[in-house]
C-alpha angles and dihedrals in degrees: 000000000000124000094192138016128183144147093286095005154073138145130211136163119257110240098243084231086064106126114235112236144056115345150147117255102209121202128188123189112173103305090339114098124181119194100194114182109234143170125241107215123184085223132021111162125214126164112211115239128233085224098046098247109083091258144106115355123028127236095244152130132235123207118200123196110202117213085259088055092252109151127212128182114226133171120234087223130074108258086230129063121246126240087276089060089250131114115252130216110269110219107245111207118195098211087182096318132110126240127222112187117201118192132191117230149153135224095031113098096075086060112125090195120014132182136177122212117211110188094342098308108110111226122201104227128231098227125008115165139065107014077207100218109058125048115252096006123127132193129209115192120185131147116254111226122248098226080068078079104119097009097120118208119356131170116259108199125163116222112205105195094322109329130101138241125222110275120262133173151248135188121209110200116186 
């Protein structure tokens, strides 16, 4: 079944017994059919947007863990559009935390080896595979280095056993 369907879009989970390779995609909508070529892959990473498009911000979460152990849940967007009707990059400080970043993804969890690069250093993450609650979701979880602190935007891009994700941003504040 179909999750979303919209004019130029529309989104659907791949069966698992789908076999990888070369294949046709068939869509019928009443008496229209479209028969679009398309290629299976075991992974094909791509890391959900705050702004829908694959682009800017990502749709993630932040955990901070504060020197006491106290935890708090913060977004790494701004909660208010911009002037251009998107969601901007909020700029995440450390101030002595860490930082766990937890991003929401597809085509990961069948990775047998998956690595996010932050600014150009690859990190290794803590958890990448089944999000668990929604179908088709996937979560990868790894700690952002202090030493990111004041580095300002940086390109944030998953790599599932060699193949790379859409580009989204951070933004590092002092």
């Amino acid at each position: 079944g179909w999750f979303f369907v919209s004019p130029g879009q529309g989104s659907f989970l791949t069966p698992a017994a789908t076999a990888i390779g070369q294949g046709i995609l068939k869509i019928v909508a009443g008496s229209r059919l479209w028969a679009i070529p398309t290629t299976v892959a075991r992974t094909a990473p791509g890391i959900f947007a705050a702004n829908g498009d694959g682009k800017g911000a990502p749709a993630a979460t932040i955990l901070r863990v504060k020197a006491d152990n106290s935890r708090v849940n913060e977004f790494p967007f701004a909660g208010t559009v911009d002037s251009t009707g998107r969601y901007p990059s909020a700029p995440l400080t450390f101030g002595g935390d860490r930082l766990f970043l937890n991003l929401y993804a597809t085509g990961v969890r069948l990775a047998a080896a998956t690595t996010v690069l932050v600014g150009g250093d690859t990190i290794v993450p803590l958890f990448a595979g089944d999000q668990g609650q929604f179908a088709g979701l996937d979560q990868i979880t790894l700690e952002l280095p202090s030493s990111f602190a004041g580095r300002g935007r940086v390109d944030v891009i998953v790599v599932a056993d060699g193949v790379r994700s859409n580009t989204v941003d951070l933004v590092f504040g002092n």
